[in-house]
mmCIF file of C-alpha atoms in Angstrom:
data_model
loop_
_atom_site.group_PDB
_atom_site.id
_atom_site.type_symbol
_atom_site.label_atom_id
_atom_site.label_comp_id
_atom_site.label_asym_id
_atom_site.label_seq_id
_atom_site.Cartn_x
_atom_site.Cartn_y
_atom_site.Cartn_z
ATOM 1 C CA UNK F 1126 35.666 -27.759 14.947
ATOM 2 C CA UNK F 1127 32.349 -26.630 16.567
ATOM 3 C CA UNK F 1128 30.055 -28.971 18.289
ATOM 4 C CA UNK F 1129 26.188 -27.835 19.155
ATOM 5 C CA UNK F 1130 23.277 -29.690 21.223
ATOM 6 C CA UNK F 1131 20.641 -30.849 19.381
ATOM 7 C CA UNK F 1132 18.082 -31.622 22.651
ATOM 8 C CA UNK F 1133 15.595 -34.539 21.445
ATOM 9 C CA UNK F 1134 12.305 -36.127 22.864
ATOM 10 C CA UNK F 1135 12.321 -35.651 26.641
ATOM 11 C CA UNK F 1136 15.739 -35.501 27.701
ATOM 12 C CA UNK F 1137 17.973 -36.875 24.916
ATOM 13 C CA UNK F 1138 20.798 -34.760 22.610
ATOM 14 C CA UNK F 1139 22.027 -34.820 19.553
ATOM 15 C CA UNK F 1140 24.916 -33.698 18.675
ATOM 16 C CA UNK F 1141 26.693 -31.746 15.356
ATOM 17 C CA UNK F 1142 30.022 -31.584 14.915
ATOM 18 C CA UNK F 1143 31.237 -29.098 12.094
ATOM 19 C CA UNK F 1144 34.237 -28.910 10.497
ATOM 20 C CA UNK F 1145 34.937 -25.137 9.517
ATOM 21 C CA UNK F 1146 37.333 -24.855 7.035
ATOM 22 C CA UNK F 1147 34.794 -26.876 4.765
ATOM 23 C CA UNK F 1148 31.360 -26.691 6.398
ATOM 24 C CA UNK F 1149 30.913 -30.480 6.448
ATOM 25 C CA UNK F 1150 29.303 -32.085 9.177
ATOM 26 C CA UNK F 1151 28.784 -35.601 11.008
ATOM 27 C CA UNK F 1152 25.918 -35.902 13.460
ATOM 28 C CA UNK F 1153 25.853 -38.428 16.269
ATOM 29 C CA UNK F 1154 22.631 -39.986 17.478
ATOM 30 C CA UNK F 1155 19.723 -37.965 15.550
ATOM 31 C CA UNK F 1156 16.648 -39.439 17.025
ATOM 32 C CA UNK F 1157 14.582 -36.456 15.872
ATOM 33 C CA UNK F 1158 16.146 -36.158 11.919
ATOM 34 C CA UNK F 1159 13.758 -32.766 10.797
ATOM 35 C CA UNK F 1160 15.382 -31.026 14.204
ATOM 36 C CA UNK F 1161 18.580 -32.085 13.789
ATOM 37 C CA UNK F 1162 18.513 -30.610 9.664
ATOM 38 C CA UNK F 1163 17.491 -27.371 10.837
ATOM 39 C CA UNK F 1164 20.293 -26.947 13.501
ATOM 40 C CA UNK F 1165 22.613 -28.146 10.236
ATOM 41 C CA UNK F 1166 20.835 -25.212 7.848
ATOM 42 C CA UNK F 1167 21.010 -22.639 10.791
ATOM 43 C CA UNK F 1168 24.549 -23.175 11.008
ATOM 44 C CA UNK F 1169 24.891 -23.328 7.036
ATOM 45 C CA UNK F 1170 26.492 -27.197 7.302
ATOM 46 C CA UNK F 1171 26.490 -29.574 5.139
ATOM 47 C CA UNK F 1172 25.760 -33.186 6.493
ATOM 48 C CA UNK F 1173 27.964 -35.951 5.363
ATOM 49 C CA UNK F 1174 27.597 -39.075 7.957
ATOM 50 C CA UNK F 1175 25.716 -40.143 11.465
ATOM 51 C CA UNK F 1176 27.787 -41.524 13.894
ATOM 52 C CA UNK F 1177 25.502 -43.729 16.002
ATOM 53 C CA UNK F 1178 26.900 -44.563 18.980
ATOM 54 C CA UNK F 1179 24.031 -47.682 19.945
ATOM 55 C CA UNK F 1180 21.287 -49.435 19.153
ATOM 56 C CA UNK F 1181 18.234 -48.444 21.568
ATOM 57 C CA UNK F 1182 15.725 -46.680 19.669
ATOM 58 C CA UNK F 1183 16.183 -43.238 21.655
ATOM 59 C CA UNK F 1184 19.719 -43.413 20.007
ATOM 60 C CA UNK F 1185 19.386 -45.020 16.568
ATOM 61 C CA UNK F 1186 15.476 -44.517 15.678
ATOM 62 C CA UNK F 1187 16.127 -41.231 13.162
ATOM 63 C CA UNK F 1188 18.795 -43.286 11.212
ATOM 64 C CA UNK F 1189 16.450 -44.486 8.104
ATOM 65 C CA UNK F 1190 14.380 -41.227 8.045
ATOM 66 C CA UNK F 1191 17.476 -39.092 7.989
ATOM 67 C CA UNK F 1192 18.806 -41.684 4.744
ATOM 68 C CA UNK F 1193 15.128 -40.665 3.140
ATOM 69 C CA UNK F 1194 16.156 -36.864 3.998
ATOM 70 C CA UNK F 1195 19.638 -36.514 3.170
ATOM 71 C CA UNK F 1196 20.192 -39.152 0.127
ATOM 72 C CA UNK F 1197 23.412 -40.950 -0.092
ATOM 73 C CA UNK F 1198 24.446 -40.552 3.841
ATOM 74 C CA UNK F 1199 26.356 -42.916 5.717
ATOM 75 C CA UNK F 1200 25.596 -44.320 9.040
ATOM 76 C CA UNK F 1201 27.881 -45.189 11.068
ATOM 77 C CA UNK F 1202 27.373 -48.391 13.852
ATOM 78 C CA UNK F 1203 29.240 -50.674 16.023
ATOM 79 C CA UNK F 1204 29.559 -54.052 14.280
ATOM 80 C CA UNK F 1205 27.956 -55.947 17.265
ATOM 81 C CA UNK F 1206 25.119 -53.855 18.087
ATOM 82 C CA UNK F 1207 22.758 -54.356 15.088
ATOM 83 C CA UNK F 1208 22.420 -50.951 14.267
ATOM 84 C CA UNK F 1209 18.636 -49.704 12.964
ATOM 85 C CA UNK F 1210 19.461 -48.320 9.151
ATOM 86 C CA UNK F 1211 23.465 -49.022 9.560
ATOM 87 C CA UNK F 1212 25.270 -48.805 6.254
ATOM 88 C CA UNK F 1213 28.925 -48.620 7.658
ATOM 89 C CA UNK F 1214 30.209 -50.712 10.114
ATOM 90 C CA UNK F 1215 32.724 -49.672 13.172
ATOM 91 C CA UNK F 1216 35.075 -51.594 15.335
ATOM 92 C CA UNK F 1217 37.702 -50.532 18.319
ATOM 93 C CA UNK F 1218 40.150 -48.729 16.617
ATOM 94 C CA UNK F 1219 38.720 -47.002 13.491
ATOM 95 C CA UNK F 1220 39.057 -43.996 11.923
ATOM 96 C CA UNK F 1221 36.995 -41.393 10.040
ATOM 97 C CA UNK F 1222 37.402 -37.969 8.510
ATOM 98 C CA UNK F 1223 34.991 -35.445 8.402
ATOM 99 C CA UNK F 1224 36.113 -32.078 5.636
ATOM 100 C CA UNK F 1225 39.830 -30.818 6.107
ATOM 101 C CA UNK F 1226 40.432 -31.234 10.223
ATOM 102 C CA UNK F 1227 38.782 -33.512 12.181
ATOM 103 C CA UNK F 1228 39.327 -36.728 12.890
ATOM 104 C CA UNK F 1229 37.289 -39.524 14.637
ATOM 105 C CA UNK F 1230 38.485 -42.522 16.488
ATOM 106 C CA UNK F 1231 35.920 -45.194 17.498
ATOM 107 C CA UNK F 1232 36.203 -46.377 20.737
ATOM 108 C CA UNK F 1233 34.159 -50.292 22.308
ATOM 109 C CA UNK F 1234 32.887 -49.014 25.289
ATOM 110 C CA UNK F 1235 30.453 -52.216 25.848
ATOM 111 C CA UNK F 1236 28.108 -52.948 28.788
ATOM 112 C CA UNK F 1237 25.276 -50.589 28.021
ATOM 113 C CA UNK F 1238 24.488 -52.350 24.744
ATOM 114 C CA UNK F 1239 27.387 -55.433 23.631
ATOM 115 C CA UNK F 1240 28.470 -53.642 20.597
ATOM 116 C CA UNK F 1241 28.329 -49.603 21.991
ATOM 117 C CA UNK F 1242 30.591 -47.062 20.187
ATOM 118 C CA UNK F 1243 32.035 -43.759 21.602
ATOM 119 C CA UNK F 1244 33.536 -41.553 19.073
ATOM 120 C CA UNK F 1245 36.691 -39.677 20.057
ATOM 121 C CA UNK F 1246 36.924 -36.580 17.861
ATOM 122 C CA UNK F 1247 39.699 -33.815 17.349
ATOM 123 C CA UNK F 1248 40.209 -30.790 15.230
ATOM 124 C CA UNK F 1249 42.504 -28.533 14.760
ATOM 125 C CA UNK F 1250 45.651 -27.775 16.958
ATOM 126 C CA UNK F 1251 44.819 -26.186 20.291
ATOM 127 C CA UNK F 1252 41.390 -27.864 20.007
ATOM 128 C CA UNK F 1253 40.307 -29.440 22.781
ATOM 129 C CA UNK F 1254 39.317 -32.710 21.979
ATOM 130 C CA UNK F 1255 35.775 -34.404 22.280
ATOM 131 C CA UNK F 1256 34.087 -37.703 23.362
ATOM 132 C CA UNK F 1257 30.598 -38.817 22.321
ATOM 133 C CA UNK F 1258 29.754 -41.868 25.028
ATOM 134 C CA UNK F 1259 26.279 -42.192 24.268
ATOM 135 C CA UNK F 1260 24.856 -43.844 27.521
ATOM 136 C CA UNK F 1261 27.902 -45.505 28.394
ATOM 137 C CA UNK F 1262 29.395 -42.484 30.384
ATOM 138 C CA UNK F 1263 26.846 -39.548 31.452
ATOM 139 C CA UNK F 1264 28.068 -36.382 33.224
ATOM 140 C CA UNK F 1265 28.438 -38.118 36.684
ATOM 141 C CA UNK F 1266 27.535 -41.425 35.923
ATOM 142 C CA UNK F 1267 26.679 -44.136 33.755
ATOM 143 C CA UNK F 1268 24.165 -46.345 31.892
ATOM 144 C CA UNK F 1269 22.980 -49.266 33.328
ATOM 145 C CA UNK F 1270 24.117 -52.577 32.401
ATOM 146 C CA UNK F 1271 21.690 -54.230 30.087
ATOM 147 C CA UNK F 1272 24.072 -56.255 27.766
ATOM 148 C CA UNK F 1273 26.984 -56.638 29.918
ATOM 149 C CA UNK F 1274 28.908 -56.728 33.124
ATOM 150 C CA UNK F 1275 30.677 -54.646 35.695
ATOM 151 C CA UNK F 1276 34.331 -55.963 34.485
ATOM 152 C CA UNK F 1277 32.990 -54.298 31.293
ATOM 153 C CA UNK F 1278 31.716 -51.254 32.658
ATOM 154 C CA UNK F 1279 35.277 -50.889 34.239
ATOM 155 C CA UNK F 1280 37.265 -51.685 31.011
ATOM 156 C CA UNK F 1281 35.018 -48.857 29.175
ATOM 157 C CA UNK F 1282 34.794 -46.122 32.035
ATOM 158 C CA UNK F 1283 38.042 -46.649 33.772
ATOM 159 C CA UNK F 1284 40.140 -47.683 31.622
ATOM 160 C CA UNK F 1285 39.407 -46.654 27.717
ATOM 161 C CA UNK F 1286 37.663 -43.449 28.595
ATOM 162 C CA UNK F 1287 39.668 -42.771 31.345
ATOM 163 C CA UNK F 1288 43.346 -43.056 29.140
ATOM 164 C CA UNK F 1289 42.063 -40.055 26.899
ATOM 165 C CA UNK F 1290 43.093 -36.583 27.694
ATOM 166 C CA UNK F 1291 42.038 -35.007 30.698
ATOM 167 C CA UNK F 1292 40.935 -31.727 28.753
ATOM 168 C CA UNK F 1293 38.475 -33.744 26.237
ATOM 169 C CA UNK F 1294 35.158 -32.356 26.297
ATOM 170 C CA UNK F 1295 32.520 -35.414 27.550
ATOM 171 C CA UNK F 1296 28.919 -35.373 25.362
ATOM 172 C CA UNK F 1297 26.755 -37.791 26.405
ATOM 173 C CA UNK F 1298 23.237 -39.250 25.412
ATOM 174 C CA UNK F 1299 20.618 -37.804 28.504
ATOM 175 C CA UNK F 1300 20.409 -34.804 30.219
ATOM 176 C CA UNK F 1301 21.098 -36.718 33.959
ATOM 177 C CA UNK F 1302 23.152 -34.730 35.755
ATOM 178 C CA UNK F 1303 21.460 -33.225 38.000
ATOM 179 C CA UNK F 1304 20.148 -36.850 39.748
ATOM 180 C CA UNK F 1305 23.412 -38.224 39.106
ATOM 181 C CA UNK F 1306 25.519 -35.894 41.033
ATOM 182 C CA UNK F 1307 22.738 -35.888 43.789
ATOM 183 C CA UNK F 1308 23.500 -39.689 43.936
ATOM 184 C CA UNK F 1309 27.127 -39.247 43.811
ATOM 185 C CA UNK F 1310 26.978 -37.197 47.104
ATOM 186 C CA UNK F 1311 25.257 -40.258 48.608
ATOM 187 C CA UNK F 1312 28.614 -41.918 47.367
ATOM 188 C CA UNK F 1313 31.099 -39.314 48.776
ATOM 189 C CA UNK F 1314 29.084 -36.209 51.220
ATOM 190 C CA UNK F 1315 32.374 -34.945 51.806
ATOM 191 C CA UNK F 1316 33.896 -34.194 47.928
ATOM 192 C CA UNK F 1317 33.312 -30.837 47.682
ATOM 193 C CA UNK F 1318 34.250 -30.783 44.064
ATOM 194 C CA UNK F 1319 30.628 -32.718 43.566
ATOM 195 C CA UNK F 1320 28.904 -30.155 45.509
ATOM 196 C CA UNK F 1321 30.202 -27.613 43.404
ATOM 197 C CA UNK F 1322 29.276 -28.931 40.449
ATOM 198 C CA UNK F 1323 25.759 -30.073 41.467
ATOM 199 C CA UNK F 1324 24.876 -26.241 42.629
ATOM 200 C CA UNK F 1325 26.029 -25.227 39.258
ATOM 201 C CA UNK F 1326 23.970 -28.088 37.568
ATOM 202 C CA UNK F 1327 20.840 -27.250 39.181
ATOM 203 C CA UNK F 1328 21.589 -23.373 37.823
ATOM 204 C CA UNK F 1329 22.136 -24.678 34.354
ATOM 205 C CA UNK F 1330 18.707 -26.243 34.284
ATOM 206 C CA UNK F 1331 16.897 -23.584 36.217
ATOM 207 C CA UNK F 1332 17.479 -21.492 33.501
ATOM 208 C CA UNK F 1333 17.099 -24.508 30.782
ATOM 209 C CA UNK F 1334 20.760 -24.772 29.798
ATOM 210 C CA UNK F 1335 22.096 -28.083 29.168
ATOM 211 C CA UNK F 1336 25.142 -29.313 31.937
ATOM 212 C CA UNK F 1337 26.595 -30.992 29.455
ATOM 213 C CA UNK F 1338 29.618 -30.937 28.151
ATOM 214 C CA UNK F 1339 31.568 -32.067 31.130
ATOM 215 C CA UNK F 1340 35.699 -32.847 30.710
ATOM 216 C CA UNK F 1341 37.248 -36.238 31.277
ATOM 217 C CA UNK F 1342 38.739 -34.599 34.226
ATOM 218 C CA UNK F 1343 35.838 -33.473 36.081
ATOM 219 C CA UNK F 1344 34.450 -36.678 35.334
ATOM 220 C CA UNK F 1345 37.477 -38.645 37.333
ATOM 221 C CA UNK F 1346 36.788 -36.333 40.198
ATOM 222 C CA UNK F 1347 33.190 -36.437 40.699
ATOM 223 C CA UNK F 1348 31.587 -39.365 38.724
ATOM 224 C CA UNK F 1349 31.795 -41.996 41.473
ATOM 225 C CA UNK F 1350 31.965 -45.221 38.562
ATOM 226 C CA UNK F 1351 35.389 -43.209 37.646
ATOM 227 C CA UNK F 1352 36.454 -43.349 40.942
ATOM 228 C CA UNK F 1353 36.450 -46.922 42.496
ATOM 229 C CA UNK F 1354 40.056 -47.132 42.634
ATOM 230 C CA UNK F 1355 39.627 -44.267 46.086
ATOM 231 C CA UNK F 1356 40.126 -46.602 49.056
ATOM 232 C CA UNK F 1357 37.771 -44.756 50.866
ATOM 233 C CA UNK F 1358 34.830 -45.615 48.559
ATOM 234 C CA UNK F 1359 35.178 -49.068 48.698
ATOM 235 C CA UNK F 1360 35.976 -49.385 52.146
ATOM 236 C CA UNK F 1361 32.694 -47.270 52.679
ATOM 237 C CA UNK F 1362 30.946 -50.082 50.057
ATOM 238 C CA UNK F 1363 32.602 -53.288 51.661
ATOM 239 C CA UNK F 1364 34.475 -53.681 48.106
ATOM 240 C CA UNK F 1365 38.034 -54.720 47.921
ATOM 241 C CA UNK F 1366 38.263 -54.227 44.189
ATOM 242 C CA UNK F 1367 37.431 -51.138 41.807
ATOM 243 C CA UNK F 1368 35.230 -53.796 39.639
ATOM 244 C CA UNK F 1369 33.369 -55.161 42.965
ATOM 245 C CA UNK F 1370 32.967 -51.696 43.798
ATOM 246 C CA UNK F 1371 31.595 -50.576 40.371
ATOM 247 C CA UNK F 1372 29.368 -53.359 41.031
ATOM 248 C CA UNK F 1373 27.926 -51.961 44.164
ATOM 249 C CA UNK F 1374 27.402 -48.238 42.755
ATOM 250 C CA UNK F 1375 25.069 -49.637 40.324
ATOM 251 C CA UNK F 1376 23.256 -51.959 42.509
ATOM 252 C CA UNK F 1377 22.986 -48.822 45.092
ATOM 253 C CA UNK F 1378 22.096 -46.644 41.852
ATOM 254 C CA UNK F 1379 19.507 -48.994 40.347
ATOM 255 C CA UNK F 1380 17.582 -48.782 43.610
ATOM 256 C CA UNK F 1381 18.135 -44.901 44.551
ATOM 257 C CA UNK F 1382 14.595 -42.980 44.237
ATOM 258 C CA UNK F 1383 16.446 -40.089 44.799
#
């Protein structure tokens, strides 16, 4: 399978994901429908479903134009979140094929919005898998908690997203990075892994690359919502639990002005 960006409105992406043997194609989240077309003609694919992974406009506003531009589509949407222009409801657990070798699993990742999808995708053997979390995990972080609460957060971050493996490739709704990992060093000064990663992010953008996508193992060792089970974070936070802990990250996050 390939995968390629589709960058939307300021700081949003779109993603395609092609499968090659046939050409066929799903797209997740196309806010901006004429842009994400063209990326399907350039790469000579042939669009066959949306996979939309919530319901804030950013994320599900392109749904009914791309149903006037590509007749017959299906859009995908998590049963609870009231998708805009949903034809095909998705629950924890379901499954999807797109052409001859990839497979989609959708995953409830709730907080973000109540009903919030990710879509875990694999091709072909030797593949590395993939992971479309929307804005419940960014590279380095993760969305803030308008529909839901910090045992939530924890269930989707550490515990669904975290059991998938570490090698799967993590595409995510914003182009944060950057501010994230400069908060996460406000977390943890000391973990040179983030430090790493941050002088590499700012490089990426300098040069107007995206940062994303990340892998579920980077993500455990330098996205400090993944890591609230590392006694030293919550004994730096005054936590005694990973979800109190969570808890505090955001609180500190909501208020950072970097």
């Amino acid at each position: 399978m390939k995968i390629f960006h589709v960058p939307c409105l300021e700081d949003n992406y779109a993603y395609l994901i092609i499968d090659e043997s046939t050409g066929d194609a799903a797209v997740v989240d196309p806010v901006d429908p004429e842009k994400v077309i063209l990326s399907a003609e350039h790469h000579s694919a042939n669009i066959k479903f949306v996979l939309t992974t919530h319901h804030h406009w950013d994320h599900a506003g392109g749904n009914e134009k791309m149903k006037q531009l590509v007749p017959g589509i299906k859009v995908y949407g998590g049963s609870l979140d009231k998708v805009k222009g949903c034809t095909d409801m998705v629950d924890n657990g379901d499954t999807l094929s797109l052409g001859h070798d990839v497979n989609i699993l959708a995953l409830h990742t709730p907080c973000h919005t109540k009903g919030h999808i990710s879509y875990y995708v694999t091709g072909k053997d030797g593949e590395n898998p993939a992971v479309f979390t929307g804005d419940t995990l960014f590279v380095a972080g993760c969305g803030k908690f308008f529909e839901g609460t910090a045992e939530q957060m924890h269930q989707s971050l550490c515990v669904t997203l975290a059991s998938l493996p570490k090698p799967t490739q993590v595409y995510c709704g914003h182009e944060y990075t950057v501010k994230n990992l400069e908060f996460a060093l406000t977390v943890e000064p000391n973990n040179e892994k983030i430090q790493q990663k941050l002088s590499w992010a700012r490089q990426q953008r300098q040069a107007n690359l995206p940062t994303i996508p990340s892998t579920l193992e980077e993500e455990l060792e330098t996205n400090p919502f993944m890591r609230v089970t590392n006694p030293e974070i919550q004994e730096k936070l005054g936590c005694r639990s990973p979800i109190d802990t969570l808890r505090e990250i955001r609180n500190k996050k909501d208020q950072w002005r970097g």
